[in-house]
CSV table of C-alpha atoms and ligand atoms in Angstrom, one decimal:
chain,number,residue,atom,x,y,z
D,12,MET,CA,-6.0,94.2,81.6
D,13,LYS,CA,-5.1,92.7,85.0
D,14,ARG,CA,-8.1,91.7,87.0
D,15,GLU,CA,-8.4,93.7,90.3
D,16,THR,CA,-8.6,92.2,93.8
D,17,PHE,CA,-9.1,93.7,97.2
D,18,SER,CA,-5.8,94.6,98.9
D,19,SER,CA,-6.0,92.8,102.3
D,20,GLY,CA,-8.1,90.5,104.5
D,21,LEU,CA,-9.5,93.6,106.2
D,22,ALA,CA,-10.6,95.1,102.9
D,23,VAL,CA,-12.2,91.8,102.0
D,24,PHE,CA,-14.2,91.8,105.3
D,25,PHE,CA,-15.4,95.4,105.0
D,26,ALA,CA,-16.3,95.2,101.3
D,27,THR,CA,-18.3,92.0,101.9
D,28,LEU,CA,-19.9,93.4,105.0
D,29,GLY,CA,-20.6,96.6,103.0
D,30,SER,CA,-22.7,94.4,100.7
D,31,ALA,CA,-24.5,92.6,103.4
D,32,VAL,CA,-25.3,95.6,105.6
D,33,GLY,CA,-27.7,97.9,104.0
D,34,LEU,CA,-31.4,98.8,104.0
D,35,GLY,CA,-32.0,95.2,104.8
D,36,ASN,CA,-30.8,95.7,108.3
D,37,ILE,CA,-32.1,99.2,109.0
D,38,TRP,CA,-35.3,99.3,107.0
D,39,LYS,CA,-36.5,95.8,106.1
D,40,PHE,CA,-35.4,93.7,109.2
D,41,PRO,CA,-37.2,95.9,111.7
D,42,TYR,CA,-40.4,96.3,109.8
D,43,LEU,CA,-40.7,92.6,108.9
D,44,THR,CA,-39.9,91.6,112.5
D,45,GLY,CA,-42.7,94.0,113.5
D,46,GLN,CA,-45.2,92.6,111.0
D,47,TYR,CA,-44.5,89.0,111.8
D,48,GLY,CA,-44.7,89.2,115.5
D,49,GLY,CA,-41.2,89.8,116.9
D,50,GLY,CA,-39.2,87.1,118.8
D,51,ALA,CA,-40.5,83.9,117.0
D,52,PHE,CA,-39.8,85.4,113.6
D,53,LEU,CA,-36.3,86.3,114.8
D,54,ALA,CA,-35.6,82.8,116.0
D,55,VAL,CA,-36.6,81.3,112.6
D,56,TYR,CA,-34.4,84.0,110.9
D,57,PHE,CA,-31.4,82.9,113.0
D,58,LEU,CA,-31.9,79.3,112.0
D,59,CYS,CA,-32.1,80.3,108.3
D,60,ILE,CA,-28.8,82.2,108.6
D,61,LEU,CA,-27.1,79.2,110.2
D,62,PHE,CA,-28.3,76.3,108.1
D,63,VAL,CA,-29.0,78.0,104.8
D,64,GLY,CA,-27.2,81.4,104.6
D,65,LEU,CA,-23.7,80.4,105.9
D,66,PRO,CA,-23.3,77.3,103.7
D,67,ILE,CA,-24.4,79.1,100.6
D,68,MET,CA,-22.2,82.0,101.3
D,69,VAL,CA,-19.1,79.8,101.6
D,70,SER,CA,-20.2,78.0,98.3
D,71,GLU,CA,-20.5,81.3,96.5
D,72,PHE,CA,-17.1,82.5,97.7
D,73,TYR,CA,-15.7,79.2,96.5
D,74,ILE,CA,-17.1,79.6,93.0
D,75,GLY,CA,-15.9,83.2,92.7
D,76,ARG,CA,-12.4,82.9,94.1
D,77,LYS,CA,-11.6,79.6,92.3
D,78,THR,CA,-12.4,81.0,88.9
D,79,ARG,CA,-11.8,84.7,89.4
D,80,LYS,CA,-14.6,85.5,87.1
D,81,ASN,CA,-18.1,87.2,87.1
D,82,ALA,CA,-21.0,85.0,88.1
D,83,VAL,CA,-21.9,83.8,84.5
D,84,GLY,CA,-18.3,83.3,83.5
D,85,ALA,CA,-17.5,81.5,86.7
D,86,LEU,CA,-20.1,78.8,86.3
D,87,GLU,CA,-19.3,78.4,82.6
D,88,GLU,CA,-15.7,77.8,83.6
D,89,LEU,CA,-16.5,75.2,86.2
D,90,LYS,CA,-18.9,73.3,83.9
D,91,PRO,CA,-18.4,74.4,80.3
D,92,GLY,CA,-21.2,74.1,77.9
D,93,THR,CA,-23.9,73.3,80.5
D,94,SER,CA,-26.9,75.2,81.7
D,95,TRP,CA,-25.3,76.0,85.1
D,96,LYS,CA,-24.4,79.4,83.8
D,97,TYR,CA,-28.1,80.3,84.0
D,98,ILE,CA,-27.6,80.6,87.8
D,99,GLY,CA,-25.4,83.6,86.9
D,100,ILE,CA,-27.9,85.0,84.4
D,101,MET,CA,-30.8,84.6,86.8
D,102,GLY,CA,-28.6,86.4,89.4
D,103,ALA,CA,-28.2,89.4,87.1
D,104,LEU,CA,-32.0,89.5,86.6
D,105,SER,CA,-32.5,89.4,90.4
D,106,SER,CA,-30.0,92.2,90.8
D,107,TYR,CA,-32.1,94.4,88.5
D,108,LEU,CA,-35.4,93.5,90.2
D,109,ILE,CA,-34.0,94.3,93.7
D,110,MET,CA,-32.4,97.5,92.4
D,111,PHE,CA,-35.8,98.8,91.1
D,112,PHE,CA,-37.3,99.1,94.6
D,113,TYR,CA,-34.0,99.4,96.6
D,114,SER,CA,-33.0,102.6,94.7
D,115,CYS,CA,-36.5,104.0,95.5
D,116,VAL,CA,-36.1,103.4,99.3
D,117,ALA,CA,-32.5,104.7,99.1
D,118,GLY,CA,-33.9,107.8,97.5
D,119,TRP,CA,-36.2,108.3,100.5
D,120,VAL,CA,-33.2,107.9,102.8
D,121,TYR,CA,-31.1,110.5,100.8
D,122,PHE,CA,-34.2,112.8,101.0
D,123,TYR,CA,-34.5,112.3,104.7
D,124,LEU,CA,-30.8,113.2,105.1
D,125,PHE,CA,-31.4,116.4,103.1
D,126,LYS,CA,-34.5,117.2,105.3
D,127,ALA,CA,-32.5,116.5,108.5
D,128,ILE,CA,-29.8,118.9,107.4
D,129,LYS,CA,-32.5,121.6,106.7
D,130,GLY,CA,-33.8,121.0,110.2
D,131,ASP,CA,-37.3,119.8,109.1
D,132,PHE,CA,-37.6,117.4,112.0
D,133,ALA,CA,-37.1,119.9,114.9
D,134,GLY,CA,-39.6,119.3,117.7
D,135,ILE,CA,-41.4,116.6,115.7
D,136,THR,CA,-44.5,114.8,117.0
D,137,MET,CA,-45.8,111.4,116.1
D,138,ALA,CA,-48.6,112.7,113.8
D,139,ASN,CA,-46.0,115.0,112.2
D,140,ALA,CA,-43.6,112.1,111.6
D,141,GLN,CA,-46.3,110.2,109.8
D,142,SER,CA,-47.4,113.1,107.6
D,143,GLN,CA,-43.8,114.0,106.7
D,144,PHE,CA,-43.2,110.4,105.6
D,145,GLY,CA,-46.3,110.5,103.5
D,146,ASP,CA,-45.2,113.7,101.8
D,147,VAL,CA,-41.8,112.3,101.0
D,148,ILE,CA,-43.0,109.1,99.3
D,149,MET,CA,-45.9,110.7,97.4
D,150,GLY,CA,-43.9,113.5,95.7
D,151,PRO,CA,-44.6,112.5,92.9
D,152,VAL,CA,-41.6,114.2,91.3
D,153,SER,CA,-39.2,114.6,94.2
D,154,PRO,CA,-38.8,110.9,95.1
D,155,ILE,CA,-38.0,110.2,91.4
D,156,ILE,CA,-35.3,113.0,91.4
D,157,TRP,CA,-33.8,111.5,94.6
D,158,GLN,CA,-33.8,108.0,93.0
D,159,PHE,CA,-31.9,109.4,90.0
D,160,ILE,CA,-29.4,111.1,92.4
D,161,VAL,CA,-28.8,107.8,94.1
D,162,MET,CA,-28.1,106.0,90.9
D,163,GLY,CA,-25.7,108.8,89.9
D,164,VAL,CA,-23.7,108.3,93.0
D,165,VAL,CA,-23.7,104.5,92.5
D,166,ALA,CA,-22.5,104.8,88.9
D,167,THR,CA,-19.8,107.2,89.9
D,168,ILE,CA,-18.3,105.0,92.6
D,169,LEU,CA,-18.5,101.9,90.4
D,170,ALA,CA,-16.8,103.6,87.5
D,171,MET,CA,-13.8,104.3,89.8
D,172,GLY,CA,-13.2,100.5,90.1
D,173,VAL,CA,-13.0,97.8,92.7
D,174,LYS,CA,-10.0,99.1,94.8
D,175,ASP,CA,-10.4,102.8,94.4
D,176,GLY,CA,-14.2,102.8,94.5
D,177,ILE,CA,-15.7,99.9,96.5
D,178,GLU,CA,-12.8,99.1,98.8
D,179,LYS,CA,-12.0,102.7,99.8
D,180,ILE,CA,-15.6,103.7,100.6
D,181,THR,CA,-16.5,100.6,102.6
D,182,LYS,CA,-13.3,100.5,104.7
D,183,THR,CA,-13.7,104.1,105.9
D,184,LEU,CA,-17.4,104.1,106.6
D,185,MET,CA,-18.5,100.7,107.9
D,186,PRO,CA,-16.9,101.1,111.3
D,187,LEU,CA,-18.6,104.5,111.7
D,188,LEU,CA,-22.0,102.9,111.1
D,189,PHE,CA,-21.5,100.6,114.1
D,190,VAL,CA,-20.7,103.5,116.4
D,191,LEU,CA,-23.7,105.5,115.3
D,192,ILE,CA,-26.2,102.7,115.7
D,193,ILE,CA,-24.9,102.2,119.2
D,194,ILE,CA,-25.5,105.9,120.0
D,195,CYS,CA,-29.0,105.5,118.7
D,196,ASP,CA,-29.5,102.5,120.8
D,197,ILE,CA,-28.5,104.2,124.0
D,198,ARG,CA,-30.9,107.0,123.3
D,199,ALA,CA,-33.8,104.6,122.4
D,200,LEU,CA,-33.2,102.5,125.5
D,201,THR,CA,-33.5,105.5,127.8
D,202,LEU,CA,-36.9,106.5,126.5
D,203,PRO,CA,-39.8,105.9,128.9
D,204,GLY,CA,-41.4,102.5,128.2
D,205,ALA,CA,-38.4,101.2,126.3
D,206,GLY,CA,-38.6,97.8,128.0
D,207,GLU,CA,-41.8,96.9,126.1
D,208,GLY,CA,-39.9,97.2,122.8
D,209,ILE,CA,-37.1,94.9,123.9
D,210,ASN,CA,-39.7,92.4,125.2
D,211,PHE,CA,-41.3,92.4,121.8
D,212,LEU,CA,-38.0,91.5,120.2
D,213,LEU,CA,-37.1,88.8,122.7
D,214,GLN,CA,-40.4,87.1,123.5
D,215,VAL,CA,-40.6,83.9,121.4
D,216,ASP,CA,-44.2,83.0,120.9
D,217,PHE,CA,-44.3,80.3,118.2
D,218,SER,CA,-48.1,80.3,118.1
D,219,LYS,CA,-47.8,83.5,116.1
D,220,LEU,CA,-45.6,81.9,113.4
D,221,THR,CA,-47.3,81.3,110.1
D,222,ALA,CA,-46.0,79.6,106.9
D,223,ALA,CA,-45.8,83.1,105.3
D,224,ALA,CA,-43.6,84.2,108.2
D,225,VAL,CA,-41.2,81.3,107.7
D,226,LEU,CA,-40.9,82.0,103.9
D,227,THR,CA,-40.4,85.7,104.7
D,228,ALA,CA,-37.6,84.9,107.2
D,229,LEU,CA,-35.9,82.7,104.7
D,230,GLY,CA,-36.2,85.4,102.0
D,231,LEU,CA,-34.8,87.9,104.4
D,232,ALA,CA,-31.8,85.7,105.2
D,233,PHE,CA,-30.9,85.6,101.5
D,234,PHE,CA,-31.6,89.3,101.0
D,235,LYS,CA,-29.6,90.2,104.1
D,236,LEU,CA,-26.5,88.2,103.3
D,237,SER,CA,-26.7,89.1,99.6
D,238,LEU,CA,-27.0,85.4,98.5
D,239,GLY,CA,-28.6,83.4,95.7
D,240,MET,CA,-27.9,86.0,93.0
D,241,GLY,CA,-24.1,85.9,92.3
D,242,THR,CA,-23.1,88.9,94.4
D,243,MET,CA,-20.9,86.8,96.7
D,244,ILE,CA,-19.6,84.9,93.6
D,245,THR,CA,-18.6,88.2,92.1
D,246,TYR,CA,-17.1,89.6,95.3
D,247,GLY,CA,-15.4,86.3,96.0
D,248,SER,CA,-13.6,86.7,92.7
D,249,TYR,CA,-11.9,89.8,94.1
D,250,PHE,CA,-10.8,88.1,97.4
D,251,THR,CA,-7.1,87.7,98.2
D,252,ALA,CA,-5.6,84.2,97.7
D,253,ASP,CA,-4.8,83.7,101.4
D,254,ASN,CA,-8.3,84.6,102.7
D,255,ASN,CA,-9.9,82.1,105.0
D,256,LEU,CA,-13.3,81.7,103.3
D,257,PHE,CA,-15.0,80.0,106.2
D,258,GLY,CA,-13.7,82.7,108.6
D,259,THR,CA,-14.9,85.6,106.4
D,260,ALA,CA,-18.4,84.0,106.0
D,261,ALA,CA,-18.7,83.6,109.7
D,262,LYS,CA,-17.5,87.1,110.6
D,263,VAL,CA,-19.7,88.7,108.0
D,264,ALA,CA,-22.8,86.8,109.0
D,265,LEU,CA,-22.3,87.5,112.6
D,266,SER,CA,-21.5,91.2,112.2
D,267,ASP,CA,-24.4,91.7,109.9
D,268,THR,CA,-26.9,90.0,112.3
D,269,LEU,CA,-25.5,92.2,115.0
D,270,VAL,CA,-26.2,95.3,113.0
D,271,SER,CA,-29.8,94.1,112.4
D,272,LEU,CA,-30.3,93.5,116.1
D,273,LEU,CA,-28.8,96.9,117.0
D,274,ALA,CA,-31.2,98.5,114.4
D,275,GLY,CA,-34.1,96.6,116.0
D,276,ILE,CA,-33.0,97.9,119.5
D,277,ALA,CA,-33.0,101.5,118.2
D,278,ILE,CA,-36.5,101.2,116.6
D,279,PHE,CA,-38.8,99.0,118.8
D,280,PRO,CA,-38.4,100.9,122.1
D,281,THR,CA,-39.3,104.0,120.2
D,282,VAL,CA,-42.3,102.4,118.6
D,283,PHE,CA,-43.7,101.4,122.0
D,284,SER,CA,-42.7,104.6,123.7
D,285,PHE,CA,-44.6,106.7,121.2
D,286,GLY,CA,-47.5,104.4,120.8
D,287,LEU,CA,-46.8,103.5,117.2
D,288,GLU,CA,-47.9,100.1,115.7
D,289,PRO,CA,-45.0,97.7,115.4
D,290,SER,CA,-46.7,96.4,112.2
D,291,ALA,CA,-46.7,99.8,110.6
D,292,GLY,CA,-44.8,98.4,107.5
D,293,PRO,CA,-42.2,100.0,105.3
D,294,GLY,CA,-42.5,103.4,106.9
D,295,LEU,CA,-41.4,102.2,110.3
D,296,LEU,CA,-37.8,103.4,110.1
D,297,PHE,CA,-38.8,106.8,108.7
D,298,MET,CA,-41.4,107.5,111.4
D,299,THR,CA,-39.4,106.3,114.4
D,300,ILE,CA,-35.9,107.6,113.9
D,301,PRO,CA,-36.8,111.3,113.8
D,302,LEU,CA,-38.7,110.7,117.0
D,303,VAL,CA,-35.8,109.0,118.7
D,304,PHE,CA,-33.8,112.1,118.5
D,305,SER,CA,-36.5,114.7,119.0
D,306,GLN,CA,-36.2,116.9,122.1
D,307,ILE,CA,-32.7,116.0,123.1
D,308,PRO,CA,-29.6,118.2,123.0
D,309,PHE,CA,-27.7,117.7,119.7
D,310,GLY,CA,-30.7,115.6,118.5
D,311,ASN,CA,-30.6,117.1,115.0
D,312,VAL,CA,-26.9,116.5,114.6
D,313,LEU,CA,-27.3,112.9,115.5
D,314,LEU,CA,-30.2,112.6,113.1
D,315,VAL,CA,-28.1,114.0,110.3
D,316,ALA,CA,-25.4,111.5,111.2
D,317,PHE,CA,-27.8,108.6,111.3
D,318,PHE,CA,-29.3,109.3,107.9
D,319,PHE,CA,-25.9,109.9,106.5
D,320,LEU,CA,-24.7,106.5,107.6
D,321,THR,CA,-27.9,104.8,106.4
D,322,SER,CA,-27.3,106.4,103.0
D,323,ILE,CA,-23.8,105.0,103.1
D,324,ALA,CA,-25.0,101.5,104.0
D,325,ALA,CA,-27.6,101.6,101.3
D,326,THR,CA,-25.0,102.8,98.8
D,327,THR,CA,-22.4,100.2,99.5
D,328,ALA,CA,-25.0,97.4,99.2
D,329,MET,CA,-26.1,98.8,95.9
D,330,LEU,CA,-22.5,98.8,94.6
D,331,SER,CA,-22.5,95.0,95.1
D,332,LEU,CA,-25.9,94.6,93.5
D,333,VAL,CA,-24.9,96.5,90.4
D,334,GLU,CA,-21.5,94.9,90.3
D,335,VAL,CA,-23.1,91.5,89.3
D,336,PRO,CA,-24.3,92.6,85.8
D,337,LEU,CA,-21.4,95.1,85.6
D,338,ALA,CA,-18.7,92.4,85.9
D,339,TYR,CA,-20.7,90.4,83.4
D,340,PHE,CA,-20.8,93.1,80.8
D,341,THR,CA,-17.2,94.2,81.2
D,342,GLU,CA,-15.7,90.7,81.2
D,343,GLU,CA,-18.0,88.7,78.9
D,344,ARG,CA,-19.1,91.4,76.5
D,345,GLY,CA,-16.1,93.7,76.5
D,346,VAL,CA,-17.9,96.9,77.5
D,347,ALA,CA,-15.7,99.5,79.2
D,348,ARG,CA,-16.3,99.7,83.0
D,349,PRO,CA,-17.4,103.4,83.1
D,350,LYS,CA,-19.8,102.9,80.2
D,351,ALA,CA,-21.3,99.8,81.7
D,352,ALA,CA,-21.7,101.5,85.1
D,353,ILE,CA,-23.6,104.5,83.5
D,354,ILE,CA,-25.9,102.4,81.3
D,355,ASN,CA,-26.8,99.9,84.0
D,356,ALA,CA,-27.6,102.8,86.5
D,357,ALA,CA,-29.7,104.6,83.9
D,358,VAL,CA,-31.8,101.5,83.1
D,359,ILE,CA,-32.3,100.9,86.8
D,360,ALA,CA,-33.3,104.5,87.5
D,361,ILE,CA,-35.8,104.6,84.6
D,362,ILE,CA,-37.5,101.3,85.3
D,363,GLY,CA,-37.3,102.0,89.0
D,364,ILE,CA,-39.7,104.9,88.5
D,365,LEU,CA,-42.5,102.3,88.3
D,366,ALA,CA,-41.7,101.1,91.9
D,367,THR,CA,-41.5,104.7,93.2
D,368,LEU,CA,-44.8,105.8,91.6
D,369,SER,CA,-46.6,102.7,92.7
D,370,VAL,CA,-46.2,103.5,96.4
D,371,ASP,CA,-48.8,106.3,96.3
D,372,LYS,CA,-52.0,104.3,96.4
D,373,SER,CA,-54.1,107.2,95.3
D,374,SER,CA,-52.2,107.7,92.0
D,375,LEU,CA,-53.0,106.0,88.7
D,376,LEU,CA,-50.0,103.6,89.0
D,377,GLY,CA,-50.5,103.0,92.7
D,378,SER,CA,-54.0,101.9,92.3
D,379,TYR,CA,-53.0,99.4,89.6
D,380,THR,CA,-52.4,96.0,91.2
D,381,PHE,CA,-52.0,92.5,89.9
D,382,LEU,CA,-53.0,89.7,92.3
D,383,GLY,CA,-53.1,92.2,95.1
D,384,ARG,CA,-49.6,93.7,94.7
D,385,GLY,CA,-48.3,96.8,92.9
D,386,PHE,CA,-44.9,97.1,91.2
D,387,PHE,CA,-42.9,97.9,94.3
D,388,ASP,CA,-44.2,94.9,96.1
D,389,TRP,CA,-43.9,92.5,93.2
D,390,PHE,CA,-40.2,93.5,92.6
D,391,ASP,CA,-39.6,92.8,96.3
D,392,TYR,CA,-41.6,89.6,96.5
D,393,ILE,CA,-40.3,87.9,93.4
D,394,SER,CA,-36.7,88.7,94.1
D,395,SER,CA,-36.5,87.9,97.9
D,396,ASN,CA,-39.1,85.2,98.2
D,397,VAL,CA,-38.7,83.4,94.9
D,398,LEU,CA,-35.5,84.1,92.8
D,399,LEU,CA,-32.9,84.3,95.7
D,400,PRO,CA,-34.1,81.1,97.4
D,401,VAL,CA,-34.2,79.3,94.0
D,402,GLY,CA,-30.7,80.6,93.1
D,403,GLY,CA,-29.5,79.4,96.6
D,404,LEU,CA,-31.1,76.0,96.1
D,405,LEU,CA,-29.3,75.6,92.7
D,406,ILE,CA,-26.0,76.7,94.2
D,407,ALA,CA,-26.3,74.2,97.0
D,408,ILE,CA,-27.1,71.4,94.5
D,409,PHE,CA,-24.3,72.5,92.2
D,410,ILE,CA,-21.6,72.5,95.0
D,411,GLY,CA,-23.0,69.6,96.9
D,412,TYR,CA,-23.5,67.2,94.0
D,413,ARG,CA,-21.5,68.5,91.0
D,414,VAL,CA,-18.2,69.6,92.5
D,415,LYS,CA,-15.7,67.0,93.8
D,416,LYS,CA,-15.1,67.2,97.6
D,417,GLU,CA,-11.3,67.2,96.9
D,418,ASP,CA,-11.6,70.3,94.7
D,419,LEU,CA,-13.6,72.0,97.4
D,420,LYS,CA,-11.1,71.0,100.1
D,421,ARG,CA,-8.2,72.4,98.0
D,422,GLU,CA,-9.7,75.8,97.5
D,423,LEU,CA,-11.3,76.2,100.9
D,424,SER,CA,-8.0,75.2,102.7
D,425,ASN,CA,-6.0,77.6,100.4
D,426,HIS,CA,-4.2,74.6,98.9
D,427,GLY,CA,-3.5,72.9,102.2
D,428,ARG,CA,-2.4,75.9,104.1
D,429,LEU,CA,-5.4,75.9,106.4
D,430,HIS,CA,-6.5,73.0,108.6
D,431,ILE,CA,-10.2,72.8,107.9
D,432,ASP,CA,-11.1,69.1,107.9
D,433,SER,CA,-13.8,69.1,110.6
D,434,ILE,CA,-15.5,72.3,109.5
D,435,LEU,CA,-15.4,71.1,105.9
D,436,ASN,CA,-17.2,67.9,106.9
D,437,VAL,CA,-19.9,69.8,108.8
D,438,TYR,CA,-20.3,72.3,105.9
D,439,TYR,CA,-20.5,69.6,103.3
D,440,PHE,CA,-23.1,67.6,105.2
D,441,ILE,CA,-25.3,70.6,105.8
D,442,LEU,CA,-25.0,71.8,102.2
D,443,ARG,CA,-25.8,68.4,100.7
D,444,TYR,CA,-28.7,67.4,103.0
D,445,VAL,CA,-30.0,70.1,105.3
D,446,THR,CA,-29.9,73.2,103.2
D,447,PRO,CA,-31.7,71.8,100.1
D,448,ALA,CA,-34.2,69.9,102.3
D,449,LEU,CA,-35.2,73.1,104.2
D,450,LEU,CA,-35.4,75.1,101.0
D,451,LEU,CA,-37.6,72.6,99.3
D,452,ILE,CA,-40.0,72.2,102.3
D,453,VAL,CA,-40.4,76.0,102.6
D,454,PHE,CA,-41.0,76.2,98.8
D,455,LEU,CA,-43.5,73.4,98.4
D,456,ASN,CA,-45.4,74.8,101.4
D,457,SER,CA,-45.5,78.3,100.0
D,458,VAL,CA,-46.9,77.1,96.6
D,459,GLY,CA,-49.4,75.0,98.5
D,460,ILE,CA,-48.2,71.5,97.5
D,461,LEU,CA,-47.1,70.6,101.0
D,462,LYS,CA,-49.4,71.6,103.9
D,463,PHE,CA,-48.6,71.5,107.6
P,753,PFF,N1,-27.7,92.8,101.7
P,753,PFF,C1,-28.3,94.0,101.3
P,753,PFF,C2,-29.2,94.5,102.5
P,753,PFF,O1,-29.4,93.8,103.4
P,753,PFF,O2,-29.6,95.7,102.4
P,753,PFF,C3,-29.1,93.9,100.1
P,753,PFF,C4,-28.6,93.1,99.0
P,753,PFF,C5,-27.3,93.4,98.5
P,753,PFF,C6,-29.2,92.0,98.5
P,753,PFF,C7,-26.7,92.6,97.5
P,753,PFF,C8,-28.7,91.2,97.5
P,753,PFF,C9,-27.4,91.6,97.0
P,753,PFF,F1,-26.9,90.8,96.1
């Protein structure tokens, strides 16, 4: 069977952006920025995107498009019979871990969409917003049902294929998401006291910065740009032959960061205007957005549109997460695509129940913690803060020290058709020296070997 590719440069851009933009921007970015003190965290996050995220993204694109294979097969082809393929296997493992909690949060988003359609948020107050969120996550049965619905949607789109599934959905809906967040921003910025929220985002106070905040910013950069776990290798394998890989990486990273900032601008003015705590944690999105649109004409219609688009963003990101093991099973193990889609989705939905039930701290599962974290938090912590950065470090070492510079130049210049000499030199230097050094320092510090 002929291997599929995306059909144009625009399709490549929207599909890749569809992977990057997701709950990471709308849910995780605002609440982490809130917990770690605003502007200073943001500044470190930008540096991580520039010096770690971008070079690794280009490297993953290179591995994928050069070999046109899934993450495991691609590394095996570049260095046959070596252990480098374990980067791909570790990637598939990270994909499952992320999906266990991601599908849970996506379930809350779908549930919120349903509640918005029913009109449950009409005339909502702050106390009401908090109690509705509590009811949604504590179910205990309804969040599990929504998690299963989410995985049903993901499996269906994936079974349709790369072009008819992933490409079609992302190309239509990503532009809409931008428009909607901007409408949200305009409303949030016109709330009384909005300026305080913007100050919180822009005031850089490095004295608030801790080592944990730096590690979190780094983990968030990986999570945001879908790096360190083979997603961009897999998507890169579907890129067109004439795509400018540097250009795509820059455009995706920039647009993705813009969406995160726009989400922050929608959320923080509301937090301050209604007297919520910026450090409220994972519920921040769910408690603020219904308030943004309360008491304005057409507020409920906008709320429905907002949660619809957040559902889309979450869904397109999940397509890319599940595509990593899916491409492996179809190409390396000969499993038919629809069958692989259904089995993977079912396994994720079933194990994901652990994450969903662990959120209710008064339940049996929720009160069970290991070293201070429950299932949900462990899945999140191990993937974002450990596996993705380790995967990224290995990719940087692989490309920086195991692949010849001429080979890189040939593929990244599309066999000499693009003039990339100066950008290639900058990229190569950063990838060999700066990226691994930064990753190592943050790591050694986080495990307590290096103290500063
Ligand atoms: N980038 C996605 C987000 O920010 O929501 C999440 C994600 C997708 C992480 C794909 C990792 C991945 F491979």
